[in-house]
Short mmCIF file of C-alpha atoms in Angstrom, two decimals:
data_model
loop_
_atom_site.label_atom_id
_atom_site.label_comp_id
_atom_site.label_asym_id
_atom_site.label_seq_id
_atom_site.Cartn_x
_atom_site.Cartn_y
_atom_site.Cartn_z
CA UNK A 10 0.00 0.00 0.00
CA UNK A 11 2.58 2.57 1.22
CA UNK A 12 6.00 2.80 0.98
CA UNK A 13 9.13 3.86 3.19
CA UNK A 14 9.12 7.34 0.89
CA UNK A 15 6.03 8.49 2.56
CA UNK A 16 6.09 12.31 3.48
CA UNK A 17 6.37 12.29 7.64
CA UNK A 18 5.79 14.97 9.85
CA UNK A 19 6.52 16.05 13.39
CA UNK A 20 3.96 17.20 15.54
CA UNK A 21 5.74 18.58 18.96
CA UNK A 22 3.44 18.80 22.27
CA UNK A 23 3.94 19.76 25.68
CA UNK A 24 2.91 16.06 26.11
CA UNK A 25 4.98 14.33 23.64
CA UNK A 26 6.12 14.52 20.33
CA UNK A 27 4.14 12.34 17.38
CA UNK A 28 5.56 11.45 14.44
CA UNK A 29 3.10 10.62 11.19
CA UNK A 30 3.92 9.43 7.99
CA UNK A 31 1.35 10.34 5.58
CA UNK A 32 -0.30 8.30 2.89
CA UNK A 33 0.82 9.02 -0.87
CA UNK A 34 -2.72 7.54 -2.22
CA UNK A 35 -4.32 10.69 -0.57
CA UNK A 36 -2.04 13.55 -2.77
CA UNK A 37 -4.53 16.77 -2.35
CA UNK A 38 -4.48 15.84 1.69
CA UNK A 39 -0.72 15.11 1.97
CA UNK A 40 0.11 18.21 -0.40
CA UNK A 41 -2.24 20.85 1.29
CA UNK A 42 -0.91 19.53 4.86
CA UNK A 43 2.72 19.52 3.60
CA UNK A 44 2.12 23.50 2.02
CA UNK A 45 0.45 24.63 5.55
CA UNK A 46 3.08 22.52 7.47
CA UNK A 47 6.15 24.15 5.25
CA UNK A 48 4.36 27.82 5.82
CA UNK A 49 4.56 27.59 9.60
CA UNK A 50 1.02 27.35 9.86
CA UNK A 51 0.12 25.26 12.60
CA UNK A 52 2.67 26.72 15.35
CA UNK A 53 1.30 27.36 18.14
CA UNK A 54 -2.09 26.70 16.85
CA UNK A 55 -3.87 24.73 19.70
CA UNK A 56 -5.90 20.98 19.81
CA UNK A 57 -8.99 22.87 20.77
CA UNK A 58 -11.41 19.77 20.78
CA UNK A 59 -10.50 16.68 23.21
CA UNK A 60 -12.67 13.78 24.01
CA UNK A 61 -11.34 10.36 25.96
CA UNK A 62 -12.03 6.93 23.48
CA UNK A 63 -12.64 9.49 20.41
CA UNK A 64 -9.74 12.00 19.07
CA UNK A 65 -8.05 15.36 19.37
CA UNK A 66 -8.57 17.84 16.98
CA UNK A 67 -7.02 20.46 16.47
CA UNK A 68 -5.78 23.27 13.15
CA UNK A 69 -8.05 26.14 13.86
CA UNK A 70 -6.25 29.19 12.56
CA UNK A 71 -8.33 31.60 15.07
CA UNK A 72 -6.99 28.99 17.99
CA UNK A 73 -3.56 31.39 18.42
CA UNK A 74 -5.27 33.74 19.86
CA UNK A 75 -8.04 32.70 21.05
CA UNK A 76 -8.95 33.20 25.14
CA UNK A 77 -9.79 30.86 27.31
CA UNK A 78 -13.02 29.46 27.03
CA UNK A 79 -13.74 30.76 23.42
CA UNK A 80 -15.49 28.53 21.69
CA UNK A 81 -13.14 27.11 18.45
CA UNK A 82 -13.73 25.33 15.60
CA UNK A 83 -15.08 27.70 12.77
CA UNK A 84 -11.36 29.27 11.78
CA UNK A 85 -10.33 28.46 8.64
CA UNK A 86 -14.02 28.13 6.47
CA UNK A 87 -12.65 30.95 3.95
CA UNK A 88 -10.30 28.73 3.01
CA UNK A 89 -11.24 26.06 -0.35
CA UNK A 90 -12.28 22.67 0.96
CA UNK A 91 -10.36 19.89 -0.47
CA UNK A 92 -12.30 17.24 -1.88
CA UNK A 93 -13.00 13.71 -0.16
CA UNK A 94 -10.15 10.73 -0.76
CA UNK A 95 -11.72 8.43 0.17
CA UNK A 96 -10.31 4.50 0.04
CA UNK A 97 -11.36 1.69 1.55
CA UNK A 98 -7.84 0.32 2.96
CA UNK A 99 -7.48 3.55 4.59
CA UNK A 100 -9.97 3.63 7.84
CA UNK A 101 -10.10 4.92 11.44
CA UNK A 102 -7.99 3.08 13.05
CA UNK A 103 -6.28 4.11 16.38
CA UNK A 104 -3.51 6.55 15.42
CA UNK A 105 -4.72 7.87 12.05
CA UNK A 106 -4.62 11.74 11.36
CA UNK A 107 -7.78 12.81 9.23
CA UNK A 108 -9.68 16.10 7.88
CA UNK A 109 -12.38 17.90 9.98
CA UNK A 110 -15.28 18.98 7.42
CA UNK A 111 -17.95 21.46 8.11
CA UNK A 112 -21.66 19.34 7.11
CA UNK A 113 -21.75 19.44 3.12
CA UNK A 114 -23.15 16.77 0.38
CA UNK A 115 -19.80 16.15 -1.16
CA UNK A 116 -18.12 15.65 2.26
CA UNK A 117 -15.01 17.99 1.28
CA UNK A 118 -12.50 18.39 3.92
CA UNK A 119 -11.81 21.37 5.37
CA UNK A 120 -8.56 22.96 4.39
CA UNK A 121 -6.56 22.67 7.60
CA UNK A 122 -8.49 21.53 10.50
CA UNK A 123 -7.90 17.87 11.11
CA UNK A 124 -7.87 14.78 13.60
CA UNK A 125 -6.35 12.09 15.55
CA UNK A 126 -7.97 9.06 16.10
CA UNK A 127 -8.03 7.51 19.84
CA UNK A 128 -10.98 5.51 19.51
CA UNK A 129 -12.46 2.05 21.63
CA UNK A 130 -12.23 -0.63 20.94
CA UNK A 131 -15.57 -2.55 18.97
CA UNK A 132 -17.37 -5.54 19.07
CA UNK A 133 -18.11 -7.24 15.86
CA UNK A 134 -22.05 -7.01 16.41
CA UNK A 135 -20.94 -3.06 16.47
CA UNK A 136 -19.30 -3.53 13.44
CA UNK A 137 -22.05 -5.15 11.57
CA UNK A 138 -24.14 -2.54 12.54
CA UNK A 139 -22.15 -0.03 10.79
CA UNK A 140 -21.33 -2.21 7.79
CA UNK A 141 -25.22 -2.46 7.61
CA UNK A 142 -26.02 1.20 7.98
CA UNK A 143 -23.33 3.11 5.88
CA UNK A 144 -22.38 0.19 3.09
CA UNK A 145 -18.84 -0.67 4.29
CA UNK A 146 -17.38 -3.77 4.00
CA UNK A 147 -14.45 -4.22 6.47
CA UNK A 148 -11.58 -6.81 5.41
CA UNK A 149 -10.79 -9.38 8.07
CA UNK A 150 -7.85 -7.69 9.03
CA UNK A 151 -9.86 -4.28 9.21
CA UNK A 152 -12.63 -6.17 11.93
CA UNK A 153 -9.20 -7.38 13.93
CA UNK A 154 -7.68 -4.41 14.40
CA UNK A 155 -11.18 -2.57 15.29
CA UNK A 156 -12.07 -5.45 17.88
CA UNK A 157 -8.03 -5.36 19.11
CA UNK A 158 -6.58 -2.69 19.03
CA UNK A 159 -9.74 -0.01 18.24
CA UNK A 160 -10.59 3.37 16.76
CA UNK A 161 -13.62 5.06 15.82
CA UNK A 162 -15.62 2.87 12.83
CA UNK A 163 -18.71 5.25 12.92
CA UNK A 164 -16.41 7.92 10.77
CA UNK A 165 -15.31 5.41 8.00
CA UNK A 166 -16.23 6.74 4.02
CA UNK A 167 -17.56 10.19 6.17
CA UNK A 168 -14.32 11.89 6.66
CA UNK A 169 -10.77 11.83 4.78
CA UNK A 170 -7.90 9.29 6.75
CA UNK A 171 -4.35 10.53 5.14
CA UNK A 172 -1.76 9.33 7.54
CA UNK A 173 -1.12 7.53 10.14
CA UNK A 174 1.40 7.90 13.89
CA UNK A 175 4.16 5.76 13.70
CA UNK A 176 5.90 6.74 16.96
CA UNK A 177 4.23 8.37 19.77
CA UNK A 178 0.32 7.20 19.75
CA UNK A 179 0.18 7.39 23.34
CA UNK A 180 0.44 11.07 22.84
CA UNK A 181 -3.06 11.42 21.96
CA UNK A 182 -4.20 9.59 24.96
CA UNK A 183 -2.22 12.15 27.08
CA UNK A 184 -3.59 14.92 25.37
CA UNK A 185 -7.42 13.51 25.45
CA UNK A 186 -7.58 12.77 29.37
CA UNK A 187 -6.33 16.37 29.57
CA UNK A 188 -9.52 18.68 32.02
CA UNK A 189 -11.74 20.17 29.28
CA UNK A 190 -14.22 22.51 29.15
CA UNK A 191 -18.29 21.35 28.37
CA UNK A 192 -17.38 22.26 24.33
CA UNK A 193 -14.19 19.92 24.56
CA UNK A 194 -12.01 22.51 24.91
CA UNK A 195 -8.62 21.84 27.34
CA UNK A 196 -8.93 24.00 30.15
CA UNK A 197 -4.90 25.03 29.94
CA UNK A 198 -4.15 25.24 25.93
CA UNK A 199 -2.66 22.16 24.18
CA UNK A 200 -0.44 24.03 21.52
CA UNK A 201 1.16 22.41 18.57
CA UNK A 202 4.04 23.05 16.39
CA UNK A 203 4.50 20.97 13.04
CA UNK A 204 7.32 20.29 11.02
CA UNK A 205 8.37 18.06 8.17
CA UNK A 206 10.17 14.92 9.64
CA UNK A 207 14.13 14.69 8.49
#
């Protein structure tokens, strides 16, 4: 599927440091990402949305600034969406990096807001469920690594997986058992700084 040439990035925490490789079979993701990474775009932008067993989010350009308590999530919608790559061998596993999208038809992503899967782990009657409801048809190896090791199943084929962490996953659990505000919001900021991986 992917080889060792994937593009990898650095994302630097206060609570770790991640490192992502991201997928060539998703180019408008990894080359929008890679332009806004190269710009210095996301330092000291903040993971503004946190939730335990679901992801971190994070890439809101009006997060820099923003006080505490001010609601986030809406920076960045004046910028062009990029349209949905979706592929079926790429889902939401633990440790995958996808695109936030605002609610449109064609499920475009927005243009740098985007995700890291914790997840939970699912049951296979859980899985059918969603195989039933949205049309997916998970591979064998897919339903093992849902019912093992986890992730969140219930956004496969709705939002854009591009990457995934190869060192430092337990980041994101650091980050999402950090004390949040009632819109998901860390109480003391969660800032980021991204750079291309040497």
């Amino acid at each position: 599927m992917e080889t060792d040439k994937c593009i990898r990035v650095k994302i630097t925490t206060d609570s770790g440091i991640i490192i992502l490789k991201l997928y060539d079979s998703t180019p408008l993701h990894r080359d929008n990402f890679v332009k806004l990474v190269k710009e210095g775009f996301y330092d000291s932008l903040l993971f503004h949305r946190v939730i335990p067993q679901f992801m971190i989010q994070g890439g809101d350009p009006l997060s820099k600034n923003a006080t505490p308590g001010t609601l986030l999530g809406g920076g960045g919608a004046d910028m062009p969406r990029i349209p949905a790559e979706f592929n079926s061998n790429y889902f939401h596993k633990k440790g995958v990096i996808a695109a936030a999208r605002d609610n449109n038809p064609a499920k475009a992503s927005s243009a740098c807001q985007f995700y890291l899967v914790e997840g939970k782990v699912s049951t296979d009657a859980e899985l059918n469920q969603i195989e039933q409801y949205y049309g997916i048809k998970y591979t064998p190896e897919q339903r093992k690594i849902y019912t093992t090791i986890g992730g969140t199943p219930i956004l496969d084929q709705n939002y854009t997986v591009f990457g995934e962490v190869e060192k430092g996953i337990e980041v994101i659990g650091k980050i999402t058992n950090v004390p949040r505000d009632s819109h998901d919001r860390p109480l003391a900021d969660v800032r980021m700084k991204i750079e291309i991986a040497e």
